[in-house]
XYZ file of C-alpha atoms in Angstrom:
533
model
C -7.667 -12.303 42.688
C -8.656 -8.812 43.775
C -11.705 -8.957 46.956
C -14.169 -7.473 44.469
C -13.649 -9.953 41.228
C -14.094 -12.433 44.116
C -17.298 -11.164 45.215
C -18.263 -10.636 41.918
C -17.742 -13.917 40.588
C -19.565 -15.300 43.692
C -22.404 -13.699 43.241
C -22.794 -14.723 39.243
C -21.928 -18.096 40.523
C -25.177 -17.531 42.986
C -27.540 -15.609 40.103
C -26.556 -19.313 37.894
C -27.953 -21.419 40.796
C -30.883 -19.608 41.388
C -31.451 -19.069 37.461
C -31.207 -23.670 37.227
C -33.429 -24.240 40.404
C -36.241 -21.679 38.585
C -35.627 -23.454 35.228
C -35.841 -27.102 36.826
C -38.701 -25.457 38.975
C -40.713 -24.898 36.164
C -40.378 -28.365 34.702
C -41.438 -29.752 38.058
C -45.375 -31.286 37.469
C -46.229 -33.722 40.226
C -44.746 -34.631 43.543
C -43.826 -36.862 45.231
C -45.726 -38.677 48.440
C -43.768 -36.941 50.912
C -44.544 -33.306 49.601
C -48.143 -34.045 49.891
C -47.159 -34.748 53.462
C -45.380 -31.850 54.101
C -48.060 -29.319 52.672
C -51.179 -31.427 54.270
C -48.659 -31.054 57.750
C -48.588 -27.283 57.893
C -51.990 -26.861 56.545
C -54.777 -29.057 58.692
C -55.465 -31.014 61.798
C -54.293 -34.386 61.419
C -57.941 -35.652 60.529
C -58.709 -33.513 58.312
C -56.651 -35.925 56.088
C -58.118 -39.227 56.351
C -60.368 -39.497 52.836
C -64.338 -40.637 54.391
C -66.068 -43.521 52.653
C -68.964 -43.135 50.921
C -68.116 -39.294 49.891
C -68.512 -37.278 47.586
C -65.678 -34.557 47.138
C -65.103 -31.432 44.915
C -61.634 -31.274 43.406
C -61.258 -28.117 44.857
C -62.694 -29.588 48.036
C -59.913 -31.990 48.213
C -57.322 -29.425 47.528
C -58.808 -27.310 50.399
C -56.519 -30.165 52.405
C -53.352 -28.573 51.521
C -54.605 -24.520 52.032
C -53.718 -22.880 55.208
C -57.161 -21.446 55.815
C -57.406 -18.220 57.750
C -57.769 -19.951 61.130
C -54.865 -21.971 61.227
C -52.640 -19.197 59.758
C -49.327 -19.663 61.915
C -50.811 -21.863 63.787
C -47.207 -23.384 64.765
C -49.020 -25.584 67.762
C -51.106 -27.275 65.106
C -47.597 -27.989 63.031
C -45.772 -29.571 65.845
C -48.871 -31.705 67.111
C -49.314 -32.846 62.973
C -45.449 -33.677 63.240
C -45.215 -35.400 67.243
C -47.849 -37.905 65.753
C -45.696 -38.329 62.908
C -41.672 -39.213 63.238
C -40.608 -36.021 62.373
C -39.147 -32.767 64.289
C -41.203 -29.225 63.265
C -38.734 -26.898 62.451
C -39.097 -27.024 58.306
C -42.326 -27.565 58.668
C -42.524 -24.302 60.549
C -40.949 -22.450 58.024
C -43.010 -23.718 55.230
C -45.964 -23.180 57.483
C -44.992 -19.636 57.874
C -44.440 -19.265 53.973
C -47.703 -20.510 53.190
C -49.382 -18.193 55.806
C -48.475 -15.640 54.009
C -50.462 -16.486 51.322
C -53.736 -18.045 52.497
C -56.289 -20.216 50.421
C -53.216 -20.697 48.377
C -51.504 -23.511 46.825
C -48.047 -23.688 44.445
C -45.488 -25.745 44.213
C -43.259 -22.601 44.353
C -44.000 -22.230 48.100
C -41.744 -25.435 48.514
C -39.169 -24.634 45.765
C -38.371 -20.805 46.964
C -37.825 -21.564 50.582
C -35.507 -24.361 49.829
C -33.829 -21.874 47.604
C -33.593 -19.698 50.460
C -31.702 -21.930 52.475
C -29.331 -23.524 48.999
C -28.252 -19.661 49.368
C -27.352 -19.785 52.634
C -25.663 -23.376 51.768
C -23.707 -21.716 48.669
C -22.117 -18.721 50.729
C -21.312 -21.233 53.451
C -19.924 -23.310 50.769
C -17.471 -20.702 49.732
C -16.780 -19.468 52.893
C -15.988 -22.983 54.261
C -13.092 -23.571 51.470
C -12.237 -20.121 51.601
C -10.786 -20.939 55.334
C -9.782 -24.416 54.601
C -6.849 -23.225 52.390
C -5.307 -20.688 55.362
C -1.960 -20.417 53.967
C -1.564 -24.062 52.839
C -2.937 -23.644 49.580
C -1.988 -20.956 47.177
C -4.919 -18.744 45.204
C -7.660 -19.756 47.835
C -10.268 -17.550 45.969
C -10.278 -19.956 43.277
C -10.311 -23.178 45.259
C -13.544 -21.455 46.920
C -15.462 -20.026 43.894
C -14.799 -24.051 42.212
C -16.359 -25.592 45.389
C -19.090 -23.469 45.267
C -19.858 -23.686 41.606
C -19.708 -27.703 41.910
C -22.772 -27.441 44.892
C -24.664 -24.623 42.861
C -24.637 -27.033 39.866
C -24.551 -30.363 40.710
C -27.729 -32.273 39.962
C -27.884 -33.595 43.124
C -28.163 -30.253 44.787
C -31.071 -29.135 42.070
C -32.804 -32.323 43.239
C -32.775 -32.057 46.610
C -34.345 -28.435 45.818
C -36.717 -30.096 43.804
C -38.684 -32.205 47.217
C -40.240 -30.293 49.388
C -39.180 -32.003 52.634
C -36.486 -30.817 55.059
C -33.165 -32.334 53.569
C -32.617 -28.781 51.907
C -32.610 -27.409 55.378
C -30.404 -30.406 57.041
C -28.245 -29.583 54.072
C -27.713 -26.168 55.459
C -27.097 -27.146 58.842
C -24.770 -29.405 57.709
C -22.730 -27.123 55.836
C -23.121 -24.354 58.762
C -21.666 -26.571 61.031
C -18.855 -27.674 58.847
C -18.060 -23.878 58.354
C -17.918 -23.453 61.951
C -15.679 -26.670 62.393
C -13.035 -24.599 60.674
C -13.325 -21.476 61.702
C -12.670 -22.970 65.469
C -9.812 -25.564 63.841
C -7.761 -22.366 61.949
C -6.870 -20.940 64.826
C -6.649 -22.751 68.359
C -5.428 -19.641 69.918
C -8.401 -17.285 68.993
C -9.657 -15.031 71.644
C -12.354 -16.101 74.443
C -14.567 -13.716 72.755
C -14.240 -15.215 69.673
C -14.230 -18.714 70.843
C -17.728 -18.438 72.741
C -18.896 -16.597 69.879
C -18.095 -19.893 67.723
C -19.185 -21.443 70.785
C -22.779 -20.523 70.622
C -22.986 -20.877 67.048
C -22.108 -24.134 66.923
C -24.360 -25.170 69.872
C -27.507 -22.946 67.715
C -26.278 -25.090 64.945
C -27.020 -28.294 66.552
C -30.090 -27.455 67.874
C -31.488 -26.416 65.203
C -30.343 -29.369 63.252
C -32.106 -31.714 65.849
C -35.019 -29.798 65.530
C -34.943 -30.321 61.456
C -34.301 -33.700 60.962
C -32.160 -35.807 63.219
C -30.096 -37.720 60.820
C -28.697 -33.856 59.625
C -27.090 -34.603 63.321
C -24.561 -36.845 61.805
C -21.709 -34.548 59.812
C -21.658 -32.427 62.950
C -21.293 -35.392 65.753
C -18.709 -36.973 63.276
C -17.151 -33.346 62.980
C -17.154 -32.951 66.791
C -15.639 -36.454 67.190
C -12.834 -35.770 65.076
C -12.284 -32.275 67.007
C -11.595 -34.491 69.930
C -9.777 -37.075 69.301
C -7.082 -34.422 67.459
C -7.328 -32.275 71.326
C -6.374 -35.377 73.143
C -3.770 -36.192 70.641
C -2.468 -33.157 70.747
C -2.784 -32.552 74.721
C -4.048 -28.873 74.254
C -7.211 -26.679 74.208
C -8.955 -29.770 76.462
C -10.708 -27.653 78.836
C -12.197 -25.638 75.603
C -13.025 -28.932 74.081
C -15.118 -30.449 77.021
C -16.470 -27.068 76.857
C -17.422 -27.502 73.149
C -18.391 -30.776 73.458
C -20.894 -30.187 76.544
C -22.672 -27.266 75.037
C -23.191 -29.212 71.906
C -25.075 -31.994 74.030
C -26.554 -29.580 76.093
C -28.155 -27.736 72.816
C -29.417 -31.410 71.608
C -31.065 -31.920 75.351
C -32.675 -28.638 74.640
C -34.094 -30.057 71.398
C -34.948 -32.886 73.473
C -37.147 -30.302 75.979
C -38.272 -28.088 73.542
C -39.595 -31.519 71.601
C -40.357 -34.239 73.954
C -42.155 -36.286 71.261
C -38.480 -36.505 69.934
C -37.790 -39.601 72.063
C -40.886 -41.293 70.975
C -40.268 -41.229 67.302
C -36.128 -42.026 67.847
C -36.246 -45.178 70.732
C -39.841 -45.907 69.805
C -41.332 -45.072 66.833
C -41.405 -47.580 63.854
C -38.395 -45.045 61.833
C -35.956 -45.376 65.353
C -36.370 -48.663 65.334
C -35.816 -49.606 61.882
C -33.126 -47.237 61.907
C -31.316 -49.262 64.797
C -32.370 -52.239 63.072
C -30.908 -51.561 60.013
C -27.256 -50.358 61.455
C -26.993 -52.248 64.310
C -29.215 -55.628 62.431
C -25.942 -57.207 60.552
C -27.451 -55.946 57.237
C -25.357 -53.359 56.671
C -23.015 -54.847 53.814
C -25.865 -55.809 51.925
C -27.466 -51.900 52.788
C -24.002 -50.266 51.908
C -24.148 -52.252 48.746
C -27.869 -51.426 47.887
C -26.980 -47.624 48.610
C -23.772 -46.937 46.674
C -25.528 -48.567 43.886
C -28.247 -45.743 44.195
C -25.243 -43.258 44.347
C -23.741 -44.745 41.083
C -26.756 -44.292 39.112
C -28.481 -40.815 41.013
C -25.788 -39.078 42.424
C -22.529 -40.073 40.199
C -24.112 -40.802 36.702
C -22.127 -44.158 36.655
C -18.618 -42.094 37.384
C -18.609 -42.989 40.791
C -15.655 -45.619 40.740
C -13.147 -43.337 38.716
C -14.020 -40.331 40.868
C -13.546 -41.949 44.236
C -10.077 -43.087 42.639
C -9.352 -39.312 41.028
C -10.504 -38.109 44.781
C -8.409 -40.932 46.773
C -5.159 -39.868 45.211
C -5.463 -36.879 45.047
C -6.217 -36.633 48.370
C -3.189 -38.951 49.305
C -1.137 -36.976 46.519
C -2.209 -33.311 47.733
C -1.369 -34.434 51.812
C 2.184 -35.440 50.690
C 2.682 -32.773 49.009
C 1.984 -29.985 51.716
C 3.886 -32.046 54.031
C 7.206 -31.914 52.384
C 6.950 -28.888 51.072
C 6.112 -27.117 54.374
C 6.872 -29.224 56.971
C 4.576 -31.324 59.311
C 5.026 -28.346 61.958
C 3.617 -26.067 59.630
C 0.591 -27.837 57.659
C -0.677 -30.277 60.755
C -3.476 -27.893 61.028
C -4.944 -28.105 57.452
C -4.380 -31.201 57.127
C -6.151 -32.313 60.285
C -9.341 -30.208 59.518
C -9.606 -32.331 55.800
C -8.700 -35.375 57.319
C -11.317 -34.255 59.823
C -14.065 -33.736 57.020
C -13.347 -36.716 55.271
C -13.843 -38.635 58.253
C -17.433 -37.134 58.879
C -18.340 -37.598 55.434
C -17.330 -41.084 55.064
C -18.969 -41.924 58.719
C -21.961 -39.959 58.059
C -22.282 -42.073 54.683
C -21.802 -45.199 56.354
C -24.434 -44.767 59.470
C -26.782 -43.320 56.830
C -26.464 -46.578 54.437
C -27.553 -48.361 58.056
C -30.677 -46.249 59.009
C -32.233 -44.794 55.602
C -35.166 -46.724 54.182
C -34.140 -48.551 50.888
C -36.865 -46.898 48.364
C -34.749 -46.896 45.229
C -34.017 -43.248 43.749
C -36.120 -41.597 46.306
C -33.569 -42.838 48.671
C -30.940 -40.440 47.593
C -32.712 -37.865 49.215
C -31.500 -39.094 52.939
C -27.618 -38.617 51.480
C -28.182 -35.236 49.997
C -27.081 -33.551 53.719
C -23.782 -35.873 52.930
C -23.281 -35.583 49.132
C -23.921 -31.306 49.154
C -20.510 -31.152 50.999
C -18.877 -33.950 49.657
C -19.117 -33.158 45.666
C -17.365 -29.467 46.266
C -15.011 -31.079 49.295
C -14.087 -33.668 45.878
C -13.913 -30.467 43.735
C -11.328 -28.916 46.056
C -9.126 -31.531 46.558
C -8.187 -32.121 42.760
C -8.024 -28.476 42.103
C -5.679 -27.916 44.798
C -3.519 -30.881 44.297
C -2.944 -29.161 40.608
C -2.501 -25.588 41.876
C 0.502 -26.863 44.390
C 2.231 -29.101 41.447
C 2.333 -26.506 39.679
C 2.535 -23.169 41.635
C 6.656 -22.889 41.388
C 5.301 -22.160 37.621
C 4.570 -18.588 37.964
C 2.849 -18.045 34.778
C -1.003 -17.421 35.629
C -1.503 -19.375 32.223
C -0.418 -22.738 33.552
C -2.336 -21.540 37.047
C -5.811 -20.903 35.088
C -5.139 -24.141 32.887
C -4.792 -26.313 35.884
C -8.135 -24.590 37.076
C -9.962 -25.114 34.011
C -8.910 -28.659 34.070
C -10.127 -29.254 37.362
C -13.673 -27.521 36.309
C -13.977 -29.524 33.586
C -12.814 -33.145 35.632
C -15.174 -31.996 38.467
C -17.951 -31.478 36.013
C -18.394 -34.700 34.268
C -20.795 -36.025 37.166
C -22.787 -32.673 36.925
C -22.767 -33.246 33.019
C -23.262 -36.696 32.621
C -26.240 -36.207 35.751
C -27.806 -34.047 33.114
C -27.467 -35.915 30.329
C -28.936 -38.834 32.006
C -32.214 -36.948 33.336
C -30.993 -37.475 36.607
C -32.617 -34.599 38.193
C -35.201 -36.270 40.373
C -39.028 -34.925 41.830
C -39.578 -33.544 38.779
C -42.151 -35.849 37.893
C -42.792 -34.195 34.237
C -44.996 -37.515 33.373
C -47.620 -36.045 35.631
C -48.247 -32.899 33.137
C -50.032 -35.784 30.447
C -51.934 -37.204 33.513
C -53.092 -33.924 34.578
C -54.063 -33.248 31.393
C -56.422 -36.886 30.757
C -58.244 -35.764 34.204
C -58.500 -31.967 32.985
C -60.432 -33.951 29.644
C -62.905 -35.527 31.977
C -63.192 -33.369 34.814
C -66.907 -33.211 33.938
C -67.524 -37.039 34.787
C -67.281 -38.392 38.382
C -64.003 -40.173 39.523
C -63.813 -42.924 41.930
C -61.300 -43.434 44.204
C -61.772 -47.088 45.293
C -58.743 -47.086 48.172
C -57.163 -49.112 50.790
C -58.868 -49.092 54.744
C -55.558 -50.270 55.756
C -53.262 -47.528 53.928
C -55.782 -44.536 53.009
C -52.875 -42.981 52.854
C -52.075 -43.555 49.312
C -55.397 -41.924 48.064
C -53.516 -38.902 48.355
C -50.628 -39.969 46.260
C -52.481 -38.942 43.199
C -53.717 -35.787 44.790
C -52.494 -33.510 41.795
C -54.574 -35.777 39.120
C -57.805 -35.537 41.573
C -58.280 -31.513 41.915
C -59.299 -31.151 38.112
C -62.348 -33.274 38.649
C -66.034 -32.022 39.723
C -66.468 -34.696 41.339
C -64.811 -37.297 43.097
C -65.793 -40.327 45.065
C -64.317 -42.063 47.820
C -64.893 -45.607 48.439
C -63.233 -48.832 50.456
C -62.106 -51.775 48.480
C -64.458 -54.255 50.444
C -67.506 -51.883 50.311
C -68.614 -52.091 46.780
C -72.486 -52.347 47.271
C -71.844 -48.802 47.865
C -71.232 -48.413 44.077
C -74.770 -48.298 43.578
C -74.610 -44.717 43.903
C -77.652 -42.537 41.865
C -74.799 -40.274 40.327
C -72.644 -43.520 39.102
C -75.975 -44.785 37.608
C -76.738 -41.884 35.379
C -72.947 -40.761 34.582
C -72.235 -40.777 30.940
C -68.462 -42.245 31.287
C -66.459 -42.707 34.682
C -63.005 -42.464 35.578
C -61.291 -44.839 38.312
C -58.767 -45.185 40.544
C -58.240 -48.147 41.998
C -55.632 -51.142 42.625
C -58.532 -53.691 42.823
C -59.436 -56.817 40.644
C -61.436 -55.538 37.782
C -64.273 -57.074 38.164
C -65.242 -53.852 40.206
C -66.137 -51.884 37.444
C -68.748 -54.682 35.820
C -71.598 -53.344 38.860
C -70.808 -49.568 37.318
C -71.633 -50.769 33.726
C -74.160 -52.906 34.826
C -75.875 -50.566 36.337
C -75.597 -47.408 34.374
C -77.121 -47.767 30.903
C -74.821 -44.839 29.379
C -71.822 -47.161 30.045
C -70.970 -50.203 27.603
C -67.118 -50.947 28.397
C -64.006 -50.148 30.211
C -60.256 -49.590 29.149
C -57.786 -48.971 31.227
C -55.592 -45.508 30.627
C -52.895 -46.706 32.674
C -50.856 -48.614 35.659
C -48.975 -45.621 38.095
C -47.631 -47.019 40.777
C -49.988 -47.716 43.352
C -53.378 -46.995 40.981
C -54.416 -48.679 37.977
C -56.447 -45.665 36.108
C -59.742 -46.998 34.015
C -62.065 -44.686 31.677
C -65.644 -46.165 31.995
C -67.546 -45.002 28.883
């Protein structure tokens, strides 16, 4: 394949996965808790947040929560204070603090979407790039092998998910990926230069810190990476003094992390997510949790073709190893097949430590594996496609070459297709368009928001269905007397929120002679929704 039909092709690969994330992006109507997290984050002082009891709020007043108002624009000290009293390190929230900036008094759900975008393309060229090297001279017609890796991430629905939630997976993801790319790039050739060495050197050490700073689980596939780079140095009793050397400036990069973020050792040795992350790996639960987890990978991630990929992948894998080996010689492939040996290992560790730390919050929960899963699904991609291309490359008709391609494609798409099929794009939330809709109806009537003094929290998990009203007010569970309210007593119908027995609406009716009966709408999760007319 000529260097421009491969650039070529890569970029129409790259125009398709930005064409599917605007096409999901479009069909995206709610969000979920999280994102209202991460735009309240970069937008207001911490109590700014909390709803007050006893208020009454505009919809547009409420929505004023997640607009970067002229004073805080790039306020970055205000994002990492929001985030130190969280469990979280500030460096996506920076970025979409800086996005949002831009645009003051402003809120989409494209803010989210389009930097996340920005750093899938970054993921997709590091994708290609990444397999590109892998092949050296081990594996004929490397161009392809690359373009089908990439084309597996850019599709897959688990990549157009992960889009889909504005949180920072997107940019562990790229990290990830980055660092994997730079694993190598320093593997392919252990004789490179000193300049080119402490070029990788730095990058990888940038890498790191950035990926502490981003989300510290995105840590994993570059510790397991480092790990395996190593234990192959010792084994093979050269290029020790430039791995210590590697090794030291990665730690040294995460210790900068550490100063640049000292409320980083808070929320990993102390906070209630470190210790339930220890708990959960280190807790004897972690059967059960792997268990639990691949089951969320069958259904999310794999479409229920999890089993008979892992078994395509494993001998493949085995098959594709062999192959190289007597073909070329030990001598002569050690190298490759060290470096996929080496990424297997990182993905299958990186899975494993995840299945012990993530929370288990059914689908949601495939969003702490997407870091894993957007270099696995392309690393699976590769494997069976080049396994083909070597069975078949003393065959020098570019027939039997492109038909063993194809087939790959197609084998490496029935996840993708099946993901599709299923609906199995997730934060898409399309339900919340009708809901939307019932408060647009009503948005002349006053809604109550009857919520929780131990978890106010969750009166902003409906955020999106609160904006359309006029008015909306905010009251405790255990403070109805406060429902005698003179704009509740002369409202011609009411709509409530509220997970409460309902024998909290009969004071409303009671009291307002415009109001006969109730009926409720519908049961979301956390809020039961009544119309009061």
């Amino acid at each position: 394949m000529t260097r421009k039909r491969f650039i070529a092709l890569a970029v129409l690969i790259g125009i398709i996965h930005v064409g599917l994330i605007l096409f999901f992006g479009m069909k995206k109507e709610g969000f979920h808790e999280d994102e209202y997290y991460s735009y309240w984050s970069v937008s207001v002082p911490a109590g700014e947040m909390k709803p007050v009891n006893f208020s009454w709020n505009s919809g547009y007043g409420l929505q004023s929560r997640f607009l970067i108002k002229e004073n805080h624009r790039f306020d970055y000290g205000m994002v990492v204070q929001n985030q130190a009293e969280d469990v979280h390190p500030p460096l996506y929230y920076m970025a979409l603090h800086t996005v949002m900036s831009l645009f003051p008094n402003s809120f989409y759900k494209w803010f989210g979407i389009v930097l996340n975008l920005l750093f899938s393309l970054v993921s997709y060229g590091c994708v290609v790039a990444l397999f590109y090297f892998m092949s050296e001279n081990v594996i004929r017609s490397r161009e392809t092998g690359a373009l089908l890796a990439g084309f597996i991430y850019a599709v897959a629905p688990s990549t157009v998910s992960n889009l889909m939630l504005t949180r920072m997976y997107t940019m562990s993801s790229m990290w990830s990926i980055v660092y994997a790319l730079i694993f190598v790039l320093l593997m392919k050739d252990r004789q490179m230069s000193r300049l080119r060495f402490g070029l990788l050197l730095g990058a990888g050490a940038v890498t790191c810190y950035c990926s502490f700073l981003t989300h510290y689980f995105s840590l994993l596939i570059p510790f397991f990476l480092t790990a395996a780079y190593c234990i192959y140095t010792v084994f093979c009793r050269r290029g020790i003094v430039r791995m210590l050397i590697w090794g030291g400036a990665c730690t040294v990069s995460i210790g900068l992390g550490v100063l640049s973020y000292p409320a980083s050792l808070q929320h990993i040795f102390g906070g209630y997510r470190g210790q339930g992350a220890m708990q959960g790996l280190l807790g004897g639960g972690l059967p059960e949790r792997l268990s639990i987890f691949t089951g969320y990978m069958q259904s999310w991630i794999f479409s229920g073709t999890l089993y008979p990929v892992l078994l395509v992948f494993g001998v493949s894998f085995a098959g594709l190893l062999a192959l190289v080996i007597r073909r070329n010689g030990w001598k002569n492939v050690h190298n490759f097949v060290c470096r996929m040996a080496a990424v297997l290992f990182a993905l299958a560790m990186s899975y494993i430590a995840l299945c012990g730390t993530s929370l288990i919050v059914g689908s949601a929960a495939c969003r702490y594996f997407y870091p894993v899963v957007s270099l696995a699904l392309p690393f699976m991609a590769y494997v069976v496609w080049a396994l083909g291309i070597e069975a078949f490359w003393e065959n020098r008709s570019k027939g039997v070459r492109g038909g063993i391609t194809v087939c790959a494609a197609v084998l490496a798409l029935v996840p993708p297709v099946f993901g599709y099929w299923k609906g199995n794009v997730l934060f898409l939330y399309e339900e919340d368009a009708e809901k939307v809709a019932f408060s647009q109806e009503y948005s002349q009537y006053p809604a109550v928001m009857v919520y929780g003094a131990g978890d106010p929290y969750r009166s902003w998990y409906v955020d999106n269905q609160l904006w359309p009203f006029e008015q909306v007010f905010y009251l405790f569970y255990d403070q109805r007397d406060a429902l005698e309210d003179e704009r509740l007593r002369e409202a011609e119908k009411i709509v409530v929120f509220m997970d409460a027995p309902e024998e909290m609406l009969e004071p409303l009716i009671e009291d307002n002679p415009n109001l006969s009966a109730y009926t409720l709408v519908r049961h979301d999760q956390f809020y039961y929704v009544y119309l009061l007319e």
